[in-house]
Short mmCIF file of C-alpha atoms in Angstrom, two decimals:
data_model
loop_
_atom_site.label_atom_id
_atom_site.label_comp_id
_atom_site.label_asym_id
_atom_site.label_seq_id
_atom_site.Cartn_x
_atom_site.Cartn_y
_atom_site.Cartn_z
CA MET Q 25 -27.54 17.38 21.56
CA ARG Q 26 -26.28 20.96 21.67
CA TRP Q 27 -22.95 19.87 20.13
CA GLY Q 28 -24.80 18.01 17.37
CA ILE Q 29 -26.78 21.15 16.49
CA LEU Q 30 -23.59 23.23 16.54
CA LEU Q 31 -21.78 20.74 14.29
CA ALA Q 32 -24.67 20.66 11.84
CA GLY Q 33 -24.63 24.45 11.74
CA LEU Q 34 -20.91 24.48 11.00
CA LEU Q 35 -21.34 21.98 8.18
CA LEU Q 36 -24.12 24.03 6.66
CA THR Q 37 -22.20 27.28 6.83
CA ALA Q 38 -18.85 25.88 5.54
CA PRO Q 39 -19.75 26.19 1.82
CA GLY Q 40 -21.16 29.65 2.42
CA TYR Q 41 -17.96 30.68 4.19
CA ALA Q 42 -15.86 29.37 1.30
CA GLU Q 43 -17.95 31.37 -1.18
CA GLN Q 44 -17.65 34.47 0.97
CA ARG Q 45 -13.89 34.03 1.31
CA TRP Q 46 -13.50 33.56 -2.46
CA GLN Q 47 -15.55 36.71 -3.09
CA GLN Q 48 -13.16 38.56 -0.79
CA ILE Q 49 -10.20 37.26 -2.80
CA GLN Q 50 -11.85 38.38 -6.04
CA ASP Q 51 -12.48 41.84 -4.61
CA GLU Q 52 -8.92 42.13 -3.35
CA ALA Q 53 -7.53 40.96 -6.71
CA ARG Q 54 -9.37 43.59 -8.73
CA GLY Q 55 -6.85 46.10 -10.04
CA GLN Q 56 -3.80 44.08 -8.98
CA THR Q 57 -0.81 43.49 -11.25
CA VAL Q 58 0.27 39.83 -11.18
CA TRP Q 59 3.80 38.95 -12.32
CA PHE Q 60 3.61 35.40 -13.70
CA ASN Q 61 7.05 33.87 -14.29
CA ALA Q 62 6.79 31.08 -16.89
CA TRP Q 63 8.97 29.23 -19.31
CA GLY Q 64 8.91 31.15 -22.59
CA GLY Q 65 10.67 28.78 -24.95
CA ASP Q 66 7.74 27.88 -27.19
CA THR Q 67 5.62 30.09 -29.45
CA ALA Q 68 2.39 28.18 -28.77
CA VAL Q 69 2.90 28.50 -24.98
CA ASN Q 70 3.58 32.20 -25.27
CA GLN Q 71 0.51 32.81 -27.41
CA TYR Q 72 -1.66 30.86 -24.98
CA LEU Q 73 -0.37 32.90 -22.04
CA ASP Q 74 -1.07 36.10 -23.96
CA TRP Q 75 -4.68 34.90 -24.29
CA VAL Q 76 -4.84 34.18 -20.55
CA SER Q 77 -3.53 37.66 -19.88
CA ASP Q 78 -6.24 39.19 -22.06
CA GLU Q 79 -8.95 37.13 -20.35
CA MET Q 80 -7.79 38.17 -16.87
CA LYS Q 81 -7.85 41.82 -17.87
CA THR Q 82 -11.24 41.63 -19.59
CA HIS Q 83 -13.17 39.55 -17.05
CA TYR Q 84 -11.38 40.08 -13.73
CA ALA Q 85 -9.64 43.49 -13.96
CA VAL Q 86 -6.32 41.79 -13.20
CA ASP Q 87 -3.25 43.00 -15.10
CA LEU Q 88 -1.35 39.76 -15.76
CA LYS Q 89 2.27 40.37 -16.77
CA ILE Q 90 4.09 37.37 -18.25
CA VAL Q 91 7.80 37.14 -17.44
CA ARG Q 92 9.18 34.71 -20.03
CA LEU Q 93 12.00 32.61 -18.62
CA ALA Q 94 14.63 30.49 -20.29
CA ASP Q 95 14.67 28.36 -17.13
CA ALA Q 96 12.39 28.40 -14.05
CA ALA Q 97 15.55 28.14 -11.95
CA ASP Q 98 16.18 31.82 -12.75
CA ALA Q 99 13.02 32.80 -10.87
CA VAL Q 100 13.85 30.37 -8.05
CA LYS Q 101 17.22 32.10 -7.56
CA ARG Q 102 15.49 35.50 -7.50
CA ILE Q 103 13.05 34.31 -4.82
CA GLN Q 104 15.94 32.90 -2.78
CA THR Q 105 17.87 36.15 -3.10
CA GLU Q 106 14.89 38.20 -1.91
CA ALA Q 107 14.44 35.88 1.07
CA ALA Q 108 18.12 36.16 1.99
CA ALA Q 109 17.75 39.95 1.88
CA GLY Q 110 14.81 39.79 4.30
CA ARG Q 111 12.18 40.75 1.71
CA LYS Q 112 9.18 39.03 3.31
CA THR Q 113 6.56 40.99 1.33
CA GLY Q 114 6.40 42.77 -2.01
CA GLY Q 115 8.29 40.07 -3.88
CA SER Q 116 8.97 40.30 -7.60
CA VAL Q 117 7.26 36.96 -8.39
CA ASP Q 118 3.54 36.49 -7.77
CA LEU Q 119 2.97 33.24 -9.64
CA LEU Q 120 5.50 30.71 -10.90
CA TRP Q 121 5.21 27.81 -13.37
CA ILE Q 122 7.18 25.14 -11.59
CA ASN Q 123 7.66 21.50 -10.72
CA GLY Q 124 10.26 18.92 -9.77
CA GLU Q 125 13.60 19.99 -8.35
CA ASN Q 126 12.70 23.69 -8.32
CA PHE Q 127 9.57 22.98 -6.26
CA ARG Q 128 11.54 20.89 -3.78
CA THR Q 129 14.11 23.67 -3.38
CA LEU Q 130 11.50 26.33 -2.60
CA LYS Q 131 9.26 24.11 -0.44
CA GLU Q 132 12.09 22.88 1.77
CA ALA Q 133 13.21 26.47 2.31
CA GLY Q 134 9.67 27.53 3.32
CA LEU Q 135 9.48 30.02 0.45
CA LEU Q 136 6.04 29.04 -0.87
CA GLN Q 137 2.49 29.66 0.33
CA THR Q 138 0.82 26.39 1.31
CA GLN Q 139 -2.70 25.00 1.78
CA TRP Q 140 -4.32 27.21 -0.86
CA ALA Q 141 -4.58 25.08 -4.00
CA GLU Q 142 -7.54 22.97 -2.97
CA THR Q 143 -9.48 26.02 -1.83
CA LEU Q 144 -9.76 27.21 -5.45
CA PRO Q 145 -13.38 26.86 -6.69
CA ASN Q 146 -12.22 25.11 -9.89
CA TRP Q 147 -10.38 22.43 -7.93
CA ARG Q 148 -13.70 20.55 -8.05
CA TYR Q 149 -12.94 19.70 -11.71
CA VAL Q 150 -9.46 18.29 -11.06
CA ASP Q 151 -8.75 14.61 -11.74
CA THR Q 152 -7.37 13.60 -8.35
CA GLN Q 153 -6.38 10.20 -9.76
CA LYS Q 154 -3.51 12.03 -11.43
CA PRO Q 155 -0.46 12.90 -9.27
CA VAL Q 156 -1.82 16.33 -8.39
CA ARG Q 157 -0.93 16.09 -4.68
CA GLU Q 158 2.72 15.18 -5.15
CA ASP Q 159 5.50 16.49 -7.35
CA PHE Q 160 8.38 14.12 -8.14
CA SER Q 161 7.42 12.14 -5.01
CA ILE Q 162 7.33 15.32 -2.85
CA PRO Q 163 3.90 16.05 -1.23
CA THR Q 164 2.62 19.40 -2.48
CA ASP Q 165 0.71 20.26 0.74
CA GLY Q 166 -1.50 22.62 -1.24
CA ALA Q 167 1.48 24.75 -2.29
CA GLU Q 168 0.97 24.01 -6.01
CA SER Q 169 -2.10 24.13 -8.20
CA PRO Q 170 -1.98 21.64 -11.10
CA TRP Q 171 -2.02 23.20 -14.53
CA GLY Q 172 -1.20 20.57 -17.12
CA GLY Q 173 0.07 17.08 -17.75
CA ALA Q 174 3.24 15.91 -19.43
CA GLN Q 175 4.82 12.70 -20.68
CA LEU Q 176 8.19 12.10 -22.26
CA THR Q 177 7.49 11.31 -25.90
CA PHE Q 178 9.56 10.49 -28.97
CA ILE Q 179 8.76 11.96 -32.39
CA ALA Q 180 9.55 10.43 -35.78
CA ASP Q 181 8.63 10.96 -39.43
CA ARG Q 182 6.59 8.00 -40.69
CA ASP Q 183 8.03 8.45 -44.21
CA VAL Q 184 11.52 7.90 -42.82
CA THR Q 185 10.90 5.73 -39.73
CA PRO Q 186 7.76 3.64 -40.12
CA GLN Q 187 8.76 1.24 -37.32
CA PRO Q 188 10.11 3.12 -34.27
CA PRO Q 189 12.29 1.61 -31.52
CA GLN Q 190 10.16 0.83 -28.46
CA SER Q 191 12.69 -0.15 -25.81
CA PRO Q 192 16.15 1.02 -24.76
CA GLN Q 193 17.68 -2.05 -26.41
CA ALA Q 194 15.79 -1.35 -29.64
CA LEU Q 195 16.89 2.29 -29.50
CA LEU Q 196 20.52 1.22 -29.20
CA ALA Q 197 20.15 -1.12 -32.19
CA PHE Q 198 18.37 1.64 -34.13
CA ALA Q 199 21.15 4.13 -33.42
CA ARG Q 200 23.80 1.63 -34.55
CA ALA Q 201 21.84 0.86 -37.73
CA HIS Q 202 21.47 4.60 -38.49
CA PRO Q 203 24.61 6.25 -37.07
CA GLY Q 204 24.55 10.00 -36.60
CA THR Q 205 20.75 10.29 -36.71
CA VAL Q 206 19.86 9.86 -33.02
CA SER Q 207 20.55 12.20 -30.11
CA TYR Q 208 18.98 13.74 -27.01
CA PRO Q 209 19.03 17.23 -25.47
CA ARG Q 210 22.12 18.02 -23.44
CA PRO Q 211 21.42 17.88 -19.68
CA PRO Q 212 20.57 19.95 -17.68
CA ASP Q 213 17.89 20.66 -20.29
CA PHE Q 214 14.88 19.17 -18.49
CA THR Q 215 13.91 16.94 -21.43
CA GLY Q 216 17.46 15.62 -21.66
CA THR Q 217 17.47 14.87 -17.93
CA ALA Q 218 14.07 13.18 -18.26
CA PHE Q 219 15.57 10.95 -20.95
CA LEU Q 220 18.26 9.89 -18.46
CA GLU Q 221 15.55 9.16 -15.87
CA GLN Q 222 13.58 7.14 -18.42
CA LEU Q 223 16.58 4.99 -19.24
CA LEU Q 224 17.46 4.58 -15.56
CA ILE Q 225 13.96 3.36 -14.69
CA SER Q 226 14.16 0.84 -17.54
CA LEU Q 227 17.70 -0.37 -16.87
CA THR Q 228 18.37 -0.27 -13.13
CA ASP Q 229 18.29 -3.42 -11.03
CA ASN Q 230 16.96 -1.44 -8.07
CA PRO Q 231 13.96 0.65 -9.17
CA HIS Q 232 12.75 1.10 -5.59
CA ALA Q 233 15.81 3.24 -4.90
CA LEU Q 234 14.40 5.85 -7.28
CA THR Q 235 11.37 6.55 -5.07
CA VAL Q 236 13.55 8.23 -2.44
CA ALA Q 237 16.47 10.65 -2.59
CA PRO Q 238 19.70 9.06 -3.90
CA ASP Q 239 22.02 7.54 -1.31
CA ALA Q 240 25.71 8.23 -1.82
CA ALA Q 241 26.51 4.68 -0.70
CA THR Q 242 24.33 3.06 -3.38
CA PHE Q 243 24.27 5.67 -6.15
CA ALA Q 244 27.03 4.06 -8.19
CA GLY Q 245 25.42 0.63 -8.12
CA VAL Q 246 21.91 1.86 -8.88
CA THR Q 247 23.07 3.94 -11.87
CA ALA Q 248 25.79 1.67 -13.27
CA PRO Q 249 23.48 0.14 -15.94
CA LEU Q 250 22.62 3.65 -17.20
CA TRP Q 251 26.25 4.68 -17.72
CA ARG Q 252 27.11 1.36 -19.39
CA TYR Q 253 24.19 1.93 -21.77
CA LEU Q 254 25.20 5.50 -22.60
CA ASP Q 255 28.82 4.45 -23.13
CA ALA Q 256 27.53 1.98 -25.72
CA LEU Q 257 25.03 4.43 -27.26
CA HIS Q 258 27.08 7.63 -27.60
CA PRO Q 259 29.49 6.55 -30.37
CA SER Q 260 26.48 6.01 -32.68
CA LEU Q 261 24.82 9.34 -31.90
CA TRP Q 262 24.78 12.63 -33.80
CA ARG Q 263 28.32 14.03 -33.76
CA GLU Q 264 29.38 10.74 -32.15
CA GLY Q 265 27.97 11.82 -28.80
CA LYS Q 266 30.61 14.54 -28.45
CA ASP Q 267 28.00 17.26 -28.80
CA PHE Q 268 24.28 17.34 -28.05
CA PRO Q 269 21.38 19.55 -29.18
CA PRO Q 270 20.79 22.27 -26.57
CA SER Q 271 16.99 21.84 -26.56
CA PRO Q 272 14.03 19.88 -27.91
CA ALA Q 273 13.36 22.79 -30.30
CA ARG Q 274 16.79 22.23 -31.87
CA MET Q 275 16.01 18.51 -32.16
CA ASP Q 276 12.75 19.36 -33.96
CA ALA Q 277 14.71 21.48 -36.43
CA LEU Q 278 17.19 18.66 -37.00
CA LEU Q 279 14.31 16.22 -37.52
CA LYS Q 280 12.66 18.54 -40.03
CA SER Q 281 15.91 18.96 -41.95
CA GLY Q 282 16.40 15.19 -42.09
CA THR Q 283 19.56 15.23 -39.97
CA LEU Q 284 17.90 13.35 -37.10
CA ARG Q 285 15.39 10.53 -37.30
CA LEU Q 286 14.01 11.14 -33.79
CA SER Q 287 13.12 14.11 -31.59
CA LEU Q 288 12.05 14.31 -27.95
CA THR Q 289 9.35 16.29 -26.19
CA PHE Q 290 7.49 16.35 -22.88
CA ASN Q 291 4.15 16.95 -24.60
CA PRO Q 292 2.34 13.98 -26.22
CA ALA Q 293 0.47 16.37 -28.55
CA HIS Q 294 3.62 18.24 -29.56
CA ALA Q 295 4.00 16.47 -32.91
CA GLN Q 296 0.39 17.17 -33.90
CA GLN Q 297 0.77 20.82 -32.90
CA LYS Q 298 4.03 21.32 -34.80
CA VAL Q 299 2.71 19.57 -37.91
CA THR Q 300 -0.28 21.92 -37.88
CA ARG Q 301 2.11 24.88 -37.77
CA GLY Q 302 4.38 23.44 -40.48
CA GLU Q 303 7.28 23.11 -38.06
CA LEU Q 304 7.65 19.33 -38.41
CA PRO Q 305 7.28 16.98 -41.40
CA LYS Q 306 3.60 16.38 -42.15
CA HIS Q 307 3.78 12.66 -41.35
CA SER Q 308 5.41 13.13 -37.94
CA TYR Q 309 3.99 10.99 -35.15
CA SER Q 310 4.49 10.38 -31.43
CA PHE Q 311 5.55 7.13 -29.79
CA GLY Q 312 7.06 5.74 -26.60
CA PHE Q 313 8.60 2.64 -25.14
CA SER Q 314 6.13 -0.22 -24.87
CA GLU Q 315 6.74 -0.56 -21.13
CA GLY Q 316 5.70 3.07 -20.59
CA MET Q 317 7.21 6.55 -20.47
CA ILE Q 318 7.71 8.81 -17.48
CA GLY Q 319 5.19 11.55 -16.97
CA ASN Q 320 4.18 14.17 -14.45
CA VAL Q 321 1.92 17.09 -13.73
CA HIS Q 322 3.19 20.64 -13.92
CA PHE Q 323 1.96 23.26 -11.52
CA VAL Q 324 1.80 26.93 -10.58
CA ALA Q 325 2.94 28.11 -7.16
CA ILE Q 326 2.75 31.35 -5.16
CA PRO Q 327 5.89 32.55 -3.36
CA ALA Q 328 5.48 33.33 0.35
CA ASN Q 329 6.42 36.97 -0.28
CA ALA Q 330 4.16 37.53 -3.33
CA ARG Q 331 2.93 41.08 -3.71
CA ALA Q 332 -0.37 40.12 -5.39
CA SER Q 333 -1.37 36.89 -3.69
CA ALA Q 334 -5.10 37.32 -4.30
CA GLY Q 335 -4.57 38.04 -7.98
CA ALA Q 336 -2.26 35.02 -8.28
CA LYS Q 337 -4.97 32.75 -6.83
CA LEU Q 338 -7.49 34.18 -9.26
CA VAL Q 339 -5.14 33.40 -12.19
CA ALA Q 340 -4.48 29.87 -10.89
CA ASN Q 341 -8.22 29.29 -10.60
CA PHE Q 342 -8.78 30.52 -14.16
CA LEU Q 343 -6.07 28.18 -15.43
CA LEU Q 344 -8.15 25.30 -14.01
CA SER Q 345 -11.40 26.41 -15.61
CA PRO Q 346 -12.86 24.06 -18.26
CA ASP Q 347 -12.65 26.79 -20.91
CA ALA Q 348 -8.95 27.46 -20.25
CA GLN Q 349 -8.10 23.75 -19.99
CA LEU Q 350 -9.94 22.85 -23.19
CA ARG Q 351 -8.24 25.64 -25.10
CA LYS Q 352 -4.83 24.61 -23.77
CA ALA Q 353 -5.43 20.96 -24.74
CA ASP Q 354 -6.29 21.87 -28.34
CA PRO Q 355 -3.28 20.85 -30.50
CA THR Q 356 -3.91 23.80 -32.80
CA VAL Q 357 -3.43 26.11 -29.80
CA TRP Q 358 -0.90 24.36 -27.54
CA GLY Q 359 -1.85 20.70 -27.06
CA ASP Q 360 -0.87 20.56 -23.37
CA PRO Q 361 -2.75 17.69 -21.63
CA SER Q 362 -5.52 18.68 -19.23
CA VAL Q 363 -5.56 17.90 -15.50
CA LEU Q 364 -9.37 17.87 -15.38
CA ASP Q 365 -11.57 14.82 -14.91
CA ALA Q 366 -13.82 14.53 -17.95
CA ILE Q 367 -16.55 12.91 -15.82
CA LYS Q 368 -16.85 16.12 -13.79
CA LEU Q 369 -17.58 18.24 -16.87
CA THR Q 370 -20.71 18.88 -18.92
CA ALA Q 371 -21.43 16.44 -21.74
CA ALA Q 372 -20.18 18.89 -24.36
CA GLN Q 373 -17.03 19.69 -22.40
CA LYS Q 374 -16.38 15.99 -21.78
CA ALA Q 375 -16.64 15.21 -25.50
CA ALA Q 376 -14.35 18.10 -26.39
CA LEU Q 377 -11.75 17.06 -23.83
CA GLU Q 378 -11.75 13.43 -24.88
CA ALA Q 379 -11.33 14.47 -28.52
CA ARG Q 380 -8.13 16.31 -27.53
CA ILE Q 381 -6.42 13.28 -25.94
CA PRO Q 382 -3.82 11.81 -28.36
CA ASP Q 383 -4.33 8.17 -29.37
CA GLY Q 384 -2.02 5.32 -28.46
CA LEU Q 385 -0.17 6.85 -25.54
CA PRO Q 386 1.95 4.41 -23.51
CA ALA Q 387 1.42 3.92 -19.78
CA VAL Q 388 2.61 6.81 -17.61
CA LEU Q 389 5.51 5.88 -15.34
CA PRO Q 390 6.09 7.95 -12.19
CA GLU Q 391 9.22 10.06 -12.16
CA PRO Q 392 12.00 9.44 -9.62
CA HIS Q 393 12.27 11.50 -6.46
CA ALA Q 394 13.14 15.12 -7.24
CA ALA Q 395 16.64 14.83 -5.76
CA TRP Q 396 17.64 12.45 -8.59
CA VAL Q 397 17.53 15.35 -11.09
CA ASN Q 398 20.61 17.11 -9.81
CA ALA Q 399 22.42 13.87 -8.98
CA LEU Q 400 22.01 12.52 -12.52
CA GLU Q 401 22.86 15.84 -14.15
CA GLN Q 402 26.07 16.25 -12.16
CA GLU Q 403 27.22 12.69 -12.90
CA TRP Q 404 26.35 13.05 -16.61
CA LEU Q 405 28.31 16.30 -16.82
CA ARG Q 406 31.27 14.71 -15.04
CA ARG Q 407 31.30 11.78 -17.46
CA TYR Q 408 30.31 13.41 -20.75
CA GLY Q 409 30.03 17.16 -20.35
CA SER Q 410 33.64 18.11 -21.14
CA ARG Q 411 33.95 16.13 -24.37
#
């Protein structure tokens, strides 16, 4: 009986303890400077992060500094260097926009804080049916807080391409029918690598092998259909597959100029956003393969040696707030898909979120295990990188 009373007391005080602990984090965060390292390759993303920074300063007295990266791997290397030098506290990175191979690298080295993400008050809004507890098949263990969704998406101009190719075989036929007007970003650009993964999922005879790290003994057999396909595709590509656009932004520019008929993005609302800004032809639209396109969730993480851990958690919690998620999902702002569950929101918020979901998206296919990223990039570079 005594144990039952004690257990009941613990259950009753648990929410109160969580509230008290979060208040302590808020108090500790006040006045902190948080260095948020994030990809800075898109104007809409940068403007959104500037808004977040203003909100954190105005409402939480947190000075959020955005470090704009060309590649998240740059911050990963810095964190690794600090760890190798024995810098266990006072690190230069407080919060990092990350997922996939970079997350695996830091997690396996024990360089991230864990078990904090689901303690954020705004976690209650998260759609846990999305892959928010794993990242490229790697369990997150509370070391990452979800921030947005993503799905590999093609873009075309309806005035030029009213009927898009919706399978790898159709894409090959399309490229041959319109030589020099199709391409993809050069790996290791993450969108270019995702394109390789998409093709591999569609073409391989052994899809189960992609759910675990690649095996040297079976790698050649699993990937052989991909290389045969690319060998057939490349001669019909832009510059005959001897050169590749360095980024999706360059592909957008080539689409706008009429050089390319297709572009690639990891944001289903990208076309709508860029049309609004006049950066793509006004009749641009998104599409994918009929069998589905790979997608994932992107996250923020806190390094184990972060200087402003409390402030970083406060920022991560704000990024999950309905206001921040709705603004981010607005195509006129950024158009990045939300990770919130509309059912958990107010009626007005639910309606606003549903209005921001692009129509006609294909099914989301899970991405291969994170270790496939480097394996595919290295093999692609060996085969095609020196041409």
